[in-house]
mmCIF file of C-alpha atoms in Angstrom:
data_model
loop_
_atom_site.group_PDB
_atom_site.id
_atom_site.type_symbol
_atom_site.label_atom_id
_atom_site.label_comp_id
_atom_site.label_asym_id
_atom_site.label_seq_id
_atom_site.Cartn_x
_atom_site.Cartn_y
_atom_site.Cartn_z
ATOM 1 C CA MET A 1 41.808 145.007 49.467
ATOM 2 C CA GLY A 2 45.256 145.388 48.011
ATOM 3 C CA SER A 3 46.358 143.249 45.109
ATOM 4 C CA ASN A 4 48.807 140.434 45.737
ATOM 5 C CA SER A 5 52.395 140.736 44.610
ATOM 6 C CA THR A 6 53.163 137.038 44.273
ATOM 7 C CA GLY A 7 52.291 136.696 40.574
ATOM 8 C CA ALA A 8 55.012 136.443 37.895
ATOM 9 C CA SER A 9 56.294 139.881 37.026
ATOM 10 C CA ALA A 10 59.395 141.895 36.279
ATOM 11 C CA PRO A 11 62.019 142.042 39.063
ATOM 12 C CA LEU A 12 61.286 144.711 41.603
ATOM 13 C CA ASN A 13 63.402 147.740 42.255
ATOM 14 C CA PRO A 14 65.482 146.784 45.350
ATOM 15 C CA THR A 15 64.095 149.678 47.422
ATOM 16 C CA VAL A 16 60.538 148.666 46.512
ATOM 17 C CA GLU A 17 61.335 145.093 47.483
ATOM 18 C CA ILE A 18 62.741 146.095 50.880
ATOM 19 C CA LEU A 19 59.788 148.369 51.594
ATOM 20 C CA LEU A 20 57.306 145.725 50.489
ATOM 21 C CA ARG A 21 58.854 143.207 52.857
ATOM 22 C CA PHE A 22 58.832 145.710 55.742
ATOM 23 C CA VAL A 23 55.187 146.676 55.207
ATOM 24 C CA ASN A 24 53.829 143.164 54.657
ATOM 25 C CA GLU A 25 55.949 141.263 57.145
ATOM 26 C CA ASP A 26 56.324 143.859 59.886
ATOM 27 C CA LEU A 27 53.691 146.599 59.734
ATOM 28 C CA LEU A 28 50.928 144.284 58.554
ATOM 29 C CA ALA A 29 52.152 141.211 60.440
ATOM 30 C CA GLY A 30 49.133 139.336 61.704
ATOM 31 C CA SER A 31 46.891 140.837 59.048
ATOM 32 C CA GLN A 32 45.365 138.647 56.328
ATOM 33 C CA GLU A 33 45.747 141.482 53.877
ATOM 34 C CA LYS A 34 49.014 142.144 52.083
ATOM 35 C CA VAL A 35 49.823 145.019 49.796
ATOM 36 C CA ALA A 36 51.415 145.245 46.349
ATOM 37 C CA PRO A 37 53.823 147.972 45.174
ATOM 38 C CA ASP A 38 50.905 149.946 43.725
ATOM 39 C CA THR A 39 48.346 149.436 46.514
ATOM 40 C CA ALA A 40 46.971 152.653 48.002
ATOM 41 C CA LEU A 41 48.473 152.313 51.477
ATOM 42 C CA PHE A 42 46.158 154.709 53.279
ATOM 43 C CA ASP A 43 42.846 153.284 52.105
ATOM 44 C CA GLU A 44 40.787 151.075 54.389
ATOM 45 C CA GLY A 45 42.689 152.044 57.540
ATOM 46 C CA ARG A 46 45.684 149.817 56.744
ATOM 47 C CA ILE A 47 48.173 152.280 58.190
ATOM 48 C CA ASP A 48 47.268 153.751 61.559
ATOM 49 C CA SER A 49 48.986 156.442 63.623
ATOM 50 C CA LEU A 50 51.546 154.050 65.117
ATOM 51 C CA LYS A 51 52.323 152.328 61.823
ATOM 52 C CA ILE A 52 52.991 155.621 60.063
ATOM 53 C CA LEU A 53 55.552 156.508 62.740
ATOM 54 C CA ARG A 54 57.244 153.109 62.322
ATOM 55 C CA LEU A 55 57.269 153.515 58.541
ATOM 56 C CA ILE A 56 58.850 156.971 58.807
ATOM 57 C CA ALA A 57 61.452 155.724 61.275
ATOM 58 C CA PHE A 58 62.278 152.855 58.874
ATOM 59 C CA LEU A 59 62.713 155.282 55.964
ATOM 60 C CA GLU A 60 64.860 157.619 58.063
ATOM 61 C CA VAL A 61 67.191 154.791 59.021
ATOM 62 C CA ARG A 62 67.408 153.561 55.420
ATOM 63 C CA SER A 63 68.058 157.008 53.955
ATOM 64 C CA GLY A 64 70.207 158.234 56.838
ATOM 65 C CA LYS A 65 68.223 161.481 56.842
ATOM 66 C CA LYS A 66 65.491 162.918 58.982
ATOM 67 C CA ILE A 67 62.261 163.411 57.043
ATOM 68 C CA PRO A 68 60.737 166.806 57.780
ATOM 69 C CA ASP A 69 57.027 166.682 58.653
ATOM 70 C CA GLU A 70 56.118 168.929 55.723
ATOM 71 C CA LEU A 71 57.314 166.236 53.289
ATOM 72 C CA ILE A 72 54.962 163.660 54.763
ATOM 73 C CA VAL A 73 52.113 164.159 52.299
ATOM 74 C CA MET A 74 49.995 161.878 50.123
ATOM 75 C CA ASP A 75 51.883 162.732 46.920
ATOM 76 C CA ARG A 76 55.003 161.158 48.446
ATOM 77 C CA PHE A 77 53.376 158.324 50.405
ATOM 78 C CA ARG A 78 50.477 157.060 48.278
ATOM 79 C CA THR A 79 51.992 153.628 47.488
ATOM 80 C CA ILE A 80 55.192 151.714 48.146
ATOM 81 C CA GLU A 81 56.350 152.636 44.631
ATOM 82 C CA THR A 82 55.771 156.331 45.394
ATOM 83 C CA ILE A 83 57.653 156.109 48.670
ATOM 84 C CA ALA A 84 60.605 154.317 47.039
ATOM 85 C CA LYS A 85 60.799 157.019 44.383
ATOM 86 C CA ASN A 86 60.708 159.898 46.877
ATOM 87 C CA PHE A 87 62.833 158.393 49.660
ATOM 88 C CA PRO A 88 65.609 156.345 48.025
ATOM 89 C CA ASP A 89 68.133 154.430 50.093
ATOM 90 C CA ARG A 90 71.416 156.208 50.731
ATOM 91 C CA MET B 1 27.196 210.628 74.804
ATOM 92 C CA SER B 2 26.015 207.155 75.717
ATOM 93 C CA ILE B 3 27.978 204.881 77.981
ATOM 94 C CA LEU B 4 28.732 202.636 75.020
ATOM 95 C CA ASN B 5 30.073 205.514 72.939
ATOM 96 C CA SER B 6 32.244 206.881 75.707
ATOM 97 C CA ARG B 7 33.601 203.388 76.308
ATOM 98 C CA ALA B 8 34.419 203.056 72.622
ATOM 99 C CA SER B 9 36.522 206.201 72.589
ATOM 100 C CA ASN B 10 38.967 204.753 75.101
ATOM 101 C CA LEU B 11 39.515 201.391 73.492
ATOM 102 C CA PRO B 12 42.569 200.203 71.588
ATOM 103 C CA HIS B 13 42.176 198.736 68.056
ATOM 104 C CA HIS B 14 38.406 198.789 67.659
ATOM 105 C CA ASP B 15 35.489 198.500 70.010
ATOM 106 C CA PHE B 16 36.280 194.824 70.421
ATOM 107 C CA PRO B 17 37.676 194.419 73.929
ATOM 108 C CA ILE B 18 38.581 190.953 75.170
ATOM 109 C CA SER B 19 38.963 190.375 78.903
ATOM 110 C CA ASP B 20 41.969 188.616 80.402
ATOM 111 C CA ASP B 21 39.907 185.458 80.767
ATOM 112 C CA GLY B 22 38.961 185.440 77.078
ATOM 113 C CA LEU B 23 35.475 186.983 77.140
ATOM 114 C CA LEU B 24 34.473 189.368 74.370
ATOM 115 C CA PHE B 25 32.471 192.572 74.884
ATOM 116 C CA PRO B 26 31.854 193.955 71.381
ATOM 117 C CA GLY B 27 30.537 197.464 70.850
ATOM 118 C CA THR B 28 27.334 198.300 68.996
ATOM 119 C CA ALA B 29 28.723 198.389 65.449
ATOM 120 C CA GLU B 30 30.843 195.267 66.027
ATOM 121 C CA SER B 31 27.779 193.483 67.408
ATOM 122 C CA ARG B 32 25.970 194.345 64.159
ATOM 123 C CA LEU B 33 28.855 192.865 62.203
ATOM 124 C CA ILE B 34 28.723 189.665 64.276
ATOM 125 C CA HIS B 35 24.967 189.489 63.720
ATOM 126 C CA ALA B 36 25.412 190.006 59.969
ATOM 127 C CA LEU B 37 27.974 187.167 59.887
ATOM 128 C CA HIS B 38 25.565 184.895 61.807
ATOM 129 C CA SER B 39 22.949 185.605 59.162
ATOM 130 C CA ARG B 40 25.192 185.092 56.133
ATOM 131 C CA PHE B 41 26.619 181.761 57.306
ATOM 132 C CA GLY B 42 23.139 180.565 58.291
ATOM 133 C CA GLU B 43 21.749 181.554 54.897
ATOM 134 C CA MET B 44 24.608 179.805 53.088
ATOM 135 C CA ALA B 45 24.013 176.603 55.055
ATOM 136 C CA LEU B 46 20.280 176.595 54.355
ATOM 137 C CA ALA B 47 20.834 177.441 50.685
ATOM 138 C CA ALA B 48 23.100 174.380 50.483
ATOM 139 C CA GLY B 49 20.217 172.232 51.683
ATOM 140 C CA ALA B 50 21.254 171.753 55.305
ATOM 141 C CA GLU B 51 18.645 171.034 57.946
ATOM 142 C CA GLU B 52 18.953 173.523 60.809
ATOM 143 C CA LEU B 53 19.027 172.321 64.400
ATOM 144 C CA GLN B 54 19.242 174.128 67.725
ATOM 145 C CA PHE B 55 21.222 172.538 70.555
ATOM 146 C CA PRO B 56 21.867 173.232 74.245
ATOM 147 C CA THR B 57 25.026 175.071 75.298
ATOM 148 C CA VAL B 58 25.916 172.301 77.731
ATOM 149 C CA ILE B 59 26.769 168.746 76.802
ATOM 150 C CA ALA B 60 26.891 165.522 78.796
ATOM 151 C CA GLU B 61 30.300 164.173 79.760
ATOM 152 C CA GLU B 62 29.355 160.813 78.213
ATOM 153 C CA ILE B 63 29.059 162.379 74.745
ATOM 154 C CA LEU B 64 32.447 164.097 74.952
ATOM 155 C CA ASP B 65 33.948 160.940 76.382
ATOM 156 C CA ARG B 66 32.551 158.825 73.548
ATOM 157 C CA SER B 67 34.057 161.385 71.125
ATOM 158 C CA GLU B 68 37.432 160.963 72.899
ATOM 159 C CA TYR B 69 37.472 164.705 73.535
ATOM 160 C CA PHE B 70 39.151 164.366 76.908
ATOM 161 C CA ARG B 71 41.962 162.297 75.392
ATOM 162 C CA SER B 72 42.603 164.949 72.749
ATOM 163 C CA PHE B 73 42.015 168.195 74.611
ATOM 164 C CA PRO B 74 41.752 167.443 78.341
ATOM 165 C CA HIS B 75 42.679 170.990 79.362
ATOM 166 C CA TYR B 76 40.076 172.771 77.187
ATOM 167 C CA ALA B 77 36.915 171.416 78.824
ATOM 168 C CA SER B 78 34.865 173.691 81.115
ATOM 169 C CA ALA B 79 32.698 171.775 83.621
ATOM 170 C CA VAL B 80 29.360 173.102 84.882
ATOM 171 C CA ASN B 81 27.016 172.103 87.712
ATOM 172 C CA SER B 82 23.842 170.285 86.700
ATOM 173 C CA PRO B 83 20.556 170.784 88.601
ATOM 174 C CA ASN B 84 19.854 167.123 89.296
ATOM 175 C CA LYS B 85 23.428 166.085 90.133
ATOM 176 C CA THR B 86 23.019 162.867 88.139
ATOM 177 C CA GLY B 87 25.863 163.234 85.745
ATOM 178 C CA ARG B 88 28.605 165.580 84.738
ATOM 179 C CA TYR B 89 28.129 168.272 82.146
ATOM 180 C CA PHE B 90 30.422 170.607 80.276
ATOM 181 C CA LEU B 91 30.078 173.798 78.301
ATOM 182 C CA SER B 92 30.090 172.554 74.747
ATOM 183 C CA PRO B 93 33.493 172.885 72.999
ATOM 184 C CA ALA B 94 31.930 172.478 69.526
ATOM 185 C CA VAL B 95 28.365 172.246 68.283
ATOM 186 C CA CYS B 96 28.769 169.168 66.074
ATOM 187 C CA TYR B 97 29.087 166.762 69.037
ATOM 188 C CA HIS B 98 25.340 167.175 69.563
ATOM 189 C CA CYS B 99 24.758 165.963 66.002
ATOM 190 C CA TYR B 100 26.499 162.656 66.707
ATOM 191 C CA GLN B 101 24.450 162.337 69.894
ATOM 192 C CA LEU B 102 21.262 163.041 67.941
ATOM 193 C CA LEU B 103 22.056 160.347 65.361
ATOM 194 C CA MET B 104 23.417 157.780 67.820
ATOM 195 C CA ASN B 105 22.348 154.198 66.956
ATOM 196 C CA SER B 106 20.600 155.289 63.785
ATOM 197 C CA VAL B 107 20.508 153.997 60.221
ATOM 198 C CA LEU B 108 20.623 156.824 57.690
ATOM 199 C CA ALA B 109 18.174 156.583 54.831
ATOM 200 C CA GLY B 110 20.460 158.738 52.682
ATOM 201 C CA ASP B 111 23.082 161.448 52.637
ATOM 202 C CA THR B 112 22.394 163.889 55.455
ATOM 203 C CA VAL B 113 23.456 167.518 55.962
ATOM 204 C CA LEU B 114 22.797 169.279 59.260
ATOM 205 C CA THR B 115 23.685 172.784 60.374
ATOM 206 C CA CYS B 116 23.784 174.307 63.803
ATOM 207 C CA GLN B 117 25.148 177.366 65.534
ATOM 208 C CA GLY B 118 25.936 177.717 69.193
ATOM 209 C CA ARG B 119 28.086 179.242 71.877
ATOM 210 C CA CYS B 120 31.224 177.172 72.408
ATOM 211 C CA PHE B 121 33.822 177.211 75.132
ATOM 212 C CA ARG B 122 37.486 176.238 75.062
ATOM 213 C CA ALA B 123 39.678 177.100 78.000
ATOM 214 C CA GLU B 124 42.738 177.794 75.849
ATOM 215 C CA SER B 125 45.192 180.483 76.912
ATOM 216 C CA ALA B 126 43.182 183.622 76.241
ATOM 217 C CA ASN B 127 44.667 186.191 73.895
ATOM 218 C CA ASP B 128 43.475 188.456 71.128
ATOM 219 C CA SER B 129 42.415 185.517 68.975
ATOM 220 C CA HIS B 130 41.655 182.724 71.456
ATOM 221 C CA LEU B 131 38.385 183.435 73.198
ATOM 222 C CA TRP B 132 37.146 181.242 76.009
ATOM 223 C CA GLU B 133 33.570 181.711 74.745
ATOM 224 C CA PHE B 134 32.829 182.108 71.041
ATOM 225 C CA THR B 135 30.170 181.391 68.425
ATOM 226 C CA MET B 136 30.526 178.517 66.004
ATOM 227 C CA ARG B 137 28.446 177.754 62.922
ATOM 228 C CA GLU B 138 28.873 174.225 61.636
ATOM 229 C CA ILE B 139 27.629 172.258 58.679
ATOM 230 C CA VAL B 140 27.892 168.529 59.358
ATOM 231 C CA PHE B 141 27.731 165.832 56.671
ATOM 232 C CA PHE B 142 26.862 162.150 56.993
ATOM 233 C CA GLY B 143 26.879 159.588 54.192
ATOM 234 C CA GLY B 144 29.301 157.692 52.006
ATOM 235 C CA ASP B 145 32.958 158.657 51.765
ATOM 236 C CA SER B 146 32.626 160.301 48.350
ATOM 237 C CA PHE B 147 29.586 162.369 49.392
ATOM 238 C CA VAL B 148 31.318 163.711 52.509
ATOM 239 C CA ARG B 149 34.523 164.512 50.577
ATOM 240 C CA ALA B 150 32.588 166.281 47.842
ATOM 241 C CA GLN B 151 30.688 168.371 50.400
ATOM 242 C CA CYS B 152 33.889 169.412 52.176
ATOM 243 C CA ASP B 153 35.565 170.306 48.875
ATOM 244 C CA ALA B 154 32.553 172.301 47.703
ATOM 245 C CA TRP B 155 32.524 174.310 50.939
ATOM 246 C CA LYS B 156 36.253 175.036 50.643
ATOM 247 C CA GLN B 157 35.645 176.539 47.207
ATOM 248 C CA LYS B 158 32.536 178.396 48.291
ATOM 249 C CA ILE B 159 34.133 180.020 51.325
ATOM 250 C CA VAL B 160 37.402 180.947 49.619
ATOM 251 C CA GLY B 161 35.257 182.586 46.928
ATOM 252 C CA TRP B 162 33.143 184.381 49.513
ATOM 253 C CA ALA B 163 36.241 185.670 51.315
ATOM 254 C CA ALA B 164 37.492 187.050 47.983
ATOM 255 C CA GLN B 165 34.179 188.795 47.540
ATOM 256 C CA LEU B 166 34.616 190.381 50.972
ATOM 257 C CA GLY B 167 38.106 191.515 49.960
ATOM 258 C CA LEU B 168 39.519 189.407 52.789
ATOM 259 C CA THR B 169 43.071 188.052 52.496
ATOM 260 C CA VAL B 170 42.925 184.365 53.467
ATOM 261 C CA ASN B 171 45.056 181.250 53.190
ATOM 262 C CA LEU B 172 43.773 177.670 52.922
ATOM 263 C CA ALA B 173 46.225 175.020 54.106
ATOM 264 C CA PRO B 174 46.305 171.600 55.761
ATOM 265 C CA ALA B 175 45.924 171.983 59.518
ATOM 266 C CA THR B 176 48.444 170.616 61.939
ATOM 267 C CA ASP B 177 46.442 170.326 65.160
ATOM 268 C CA PRO B 178 44.962 166.856 65.429
ATOM 269 C CA PHE B 179 41.244 166.518 66.169
ATOM 270 C CA PHE B 180 41.666 162.846 66.903
ATOM 271 C CA ALA B 181 42.987 161.518 70.164
ATOM 272 C CA GLY B 182 45.987 159.449 71.012
ATOM 273 C CA GLU B 183 49.505 159.249 69.651
ATOM 274 C CA ILE B 184 49.715 162.891 68.751
ATOM 275 C CA ARG B 185 52.527 162.957 66.169
ATOM 276 C CA GLY B 186 51.302 159.840 64.403
ATOM 277 C CA LYS B 187 47.742 161.153 64.330
ATOM 278 C CA LYS B 188 48.941 164.489 63.069
ATOM 279 C CA LEU B 189 50.979 162.950 60.252
ATOM 280 C CA LEU B 190 48.211 160.571 59.259
ATOM 281 C CA GLN B 191 45.787 163.489 59.169
ATOM 282 C CA GLN B 192 48.272 165.424 57.058
ATOM 283 C CA ILE B 193 48.842 162.597 54.550
ATOM 284 C CA LYS B 194 45.151 161.942 54.158
ATOM 285 C CA GLY B 195 44.256 165.655 53.949
ATOM 286 C CA LEU B 196 41.617 165.231 56.639
ATOM 287 C CA LYS B 197 41.719 168.751 58.009
ATOM 288 C CA TYR B 198 42.185 172.086 56.271
ATOM 289 C CA GLU B 199 42.137 175.462 57.916
ATOM 290 C CA LEU B 200 41.354 178.826 56.420
ATOM 291 C CA THR B 201 43.347 181.546 58.138
ATOM 292 C CA ALA B 202 43.309 185.329 57.889
ATOM 293 C CA PRO B 203 45.356 188.092 59.516
ATOM 294 C CA GLY B 204 43.630 189.121 62.761
ATOM 295 C CA LEU B 205 43.741 192.232 64.913
ATOM 296 C CA SER B 206 47.311 191.666 66.054
ATOM 297 C CA GLY B 207 48.482 191.068 62.477
ATOM 298 C CA THR B 208 49.155 187.357 62.942
ATOM 299 C CA ASP B 209 47.069 184.777 61.106
ATOM 300 C CA VAL B 210 44.130 183.279 62.952
ATOM 301 C CA PRO B 211 42.037 180.291 61.801
ATOM 302 C CA VAL B 212 38.583 181.460 60.720
ATOM 303 C CA ALA B 213 37.239 178.179 59.352
ATOM 304 C CA SER B 214 38.100 174.491 59.279
ATOM 305 C CA PHE B 215 37.105 171.759 56.840
ATOM 306 C CA ASN B 216 37.235 168.322 58.423
ATOM 307 C CA LEU B 217 36.889 164.752 57.203
ATOM 308 C CA HIS B 218 36.272 162.430 60.157
ATOM 309 C CA GLU B 219 36.178 159.212 58.117
ATOM 310 C CA ARG B 220 34.416 156.749 60.449
ATOM 311 C CA PHE B 221 35.825 158.143 63.680
ATOM 312 C CA PHE B 222 32.562 159.531 65.080
ATOM 313 C CA THR B 223 30.103 157.331 63.236
ATOM 314 C CA SER B 224 31.707 154.141 64.513
ATOM 315 C CA ARG B 225 31.707 155.439 68.098
ATOM 316 C CA PHE B 226 28.076 156.626 67.861
ATOM 317 C CA GLU B 227 26.962 153.692 65.707
ATOM 318 C CA VAL B 228 25.616 155.693 62.791
ATOM 319 C CA THR B 229 25.260 153.367 59.834
ATOM 320 C CA LEU B 230 24.147 153.429 56.230
ATOM 321 C CA THR B 231 21.248 151.301 55.017
ATOM 322 C CA GLY B 232 23.638 148.544 53.915
ATOM 323 C CA GLY B 233 24.922 148.242 57.502
ATOM 324 C CA GLU B 234 28.252 149.967 56.803
ATOM 325 C CA PRO B 235 29.265 152.770 59.210
ATOM 326 C CA ALA B 236 28.617 156.143 57.608
ATOM 327 C CA HIS B 237 31.408 158.647 57.069
ATOM 328 C CA SER B 238 31.095 162.130 58.535
ATOM 329 C CA GLY B 239 32.707 165.494 58.051
ATOM 330 C CA CYS B 240 32.103 169.057 59.076
ATOM 331 C CA VAL B 241 32.837 172.628 58.165
ATOM 332 C CA ALA B 242 33.163 175.036 61.085
ATOM 333 C CA PHE B 243 33.217 178.829 61.148
ATOM 334 C CA GLY B 244 34.396 180.865 64.145
ATOM 335 C CA ILE B 245 32.138 183.896 63.862
ATOM 336 C CA GLU B 246 34.148 186.225 66.124
ATOM 337 C CA ARG B 247 37.341 185.263 64.252
ATOM 338 C CA TRP B 248 35.758 186.357 60.966
ATOM 339 C CA CYS B 249 34.795 189.556 62.712
ATOM 340 C CA MET B 250 38.396 190.077 63.917
ATOM 341 C CA ALA B 251 39.808 189.494 60.415
ATOM 342 C CA LEU B 252 37.272 191.843 58.820
ATOM 343 C CA LEU B 253 37.897 194.538 61.436
ATOM 344 C CA ALA B 254 41.649 194.229 60.938
ATOM 345 C CA GLN B 255 41.444 194.422 57.161
ATOM 346 C CA HIS B 256 38.517 196.801 56.565
ATOM 347 C CA GLY B 257 37.315 198.482 59.764
ATOM 348 C CA VAL B 258 33.808 197.972 61.046
ATOM 349 C CA ASN B 259 31.727 200.124 58.662
ATOM 350 C CA GLN B 260 33.352 198.853 55.482
ATOM 351 C CA ALA B 261 33.263 195.258 56.816
ATOM 352 C CA LEU B 262 29.574 195.481 57.637
ATOM 353 C CA ARG B 263 28.759 196.882 54.204
ATOM 354 C CA ARG B 264 30.751 194.135 52.466
ATOM 355 C CA VAL B 265 29.125 191.328 54.465
ATOM 356 C CA GLU B 266 25.606 192.686 53.972
ATOM 357 C CA GLU B 267 26.118 193.223 50.245
ATOM 358 C CA SER B 268 27.889 189.929 49.545
ATOM 359 C CA ASP B 269 26.357 187.218 47.431
ATOM 360 C CA ASP B 270 26.076 183.837 49.164
ATOM 361 C CA LEU B 271 27.481 182.041 46.094
ATOM 362 C CA ARG B 272 24.872 179.322 46.166
#
């Protein structure tokens, strides 16, 4: 289970914050479980084959660039923090 | 001159003719090479502690259906008539499906490694690397996630090392064809991110790379559908390593010729 991000902490990077909201309120809507910026997204079947497509589409709209399939690897998608670092907003 | 020898003298490449419908008719020396490969992969599997099983060439539709095979590869399946007409059967597209059938509704006492070899059939477009009928050796793992991952990783290392010993140029890379059903691009990308499937490829007879082995993590895909659980009640994880014997033969023929290939396979160490 992912850790909860509601505790007191330093302000989040705006891209991390936007991604966190998208994942928790859209992709995982209806799920009891919520993720934190450092939660391993692909453990425990949180992200399925439809959710990954929605996440990629969201990132493509935010960055204004198509993401080539060969860049869709664990090193770039492990956590929300990793994604924000590798796919910054335009 | 025997019929086989006179036939060999007229063949392109090597004595390894493939019919238009994807059936292979290897010559005598190439048959010896195939046999030697059967032996080496079998010995490696047993040396790694796998329990050997023999399965039928045909498989019940219900098993393939439960594995979602028809959703993933509906055009590859080859149906056959059954004698009692009480169900539909297919020529098996992979040997590991029988393992899931064998373990259906079971509770595993511990980590389990099975191995099996059989004739497999996939009605892909036949060419010089896609055979309709071919031989597959598989090693199939059941247990916890970390056990299955460790087994797959160990086999990647072992086989890349063995290929080097054979002097075979190979490349290990994440595979792009999904073995799970459904939303194809999403499944493919998820598989890619999670590193669930790797393929080992080698240049074949036409010079283009052909997959000779695959290393697959199934997570709980098969074990949840076949209700294979661990003693604590959790679904087991599974994974498999698969070798296409004729593909290895093609790569060895292309890179070494039959006599050199046979010598290298017979003299190789199994790296246990």
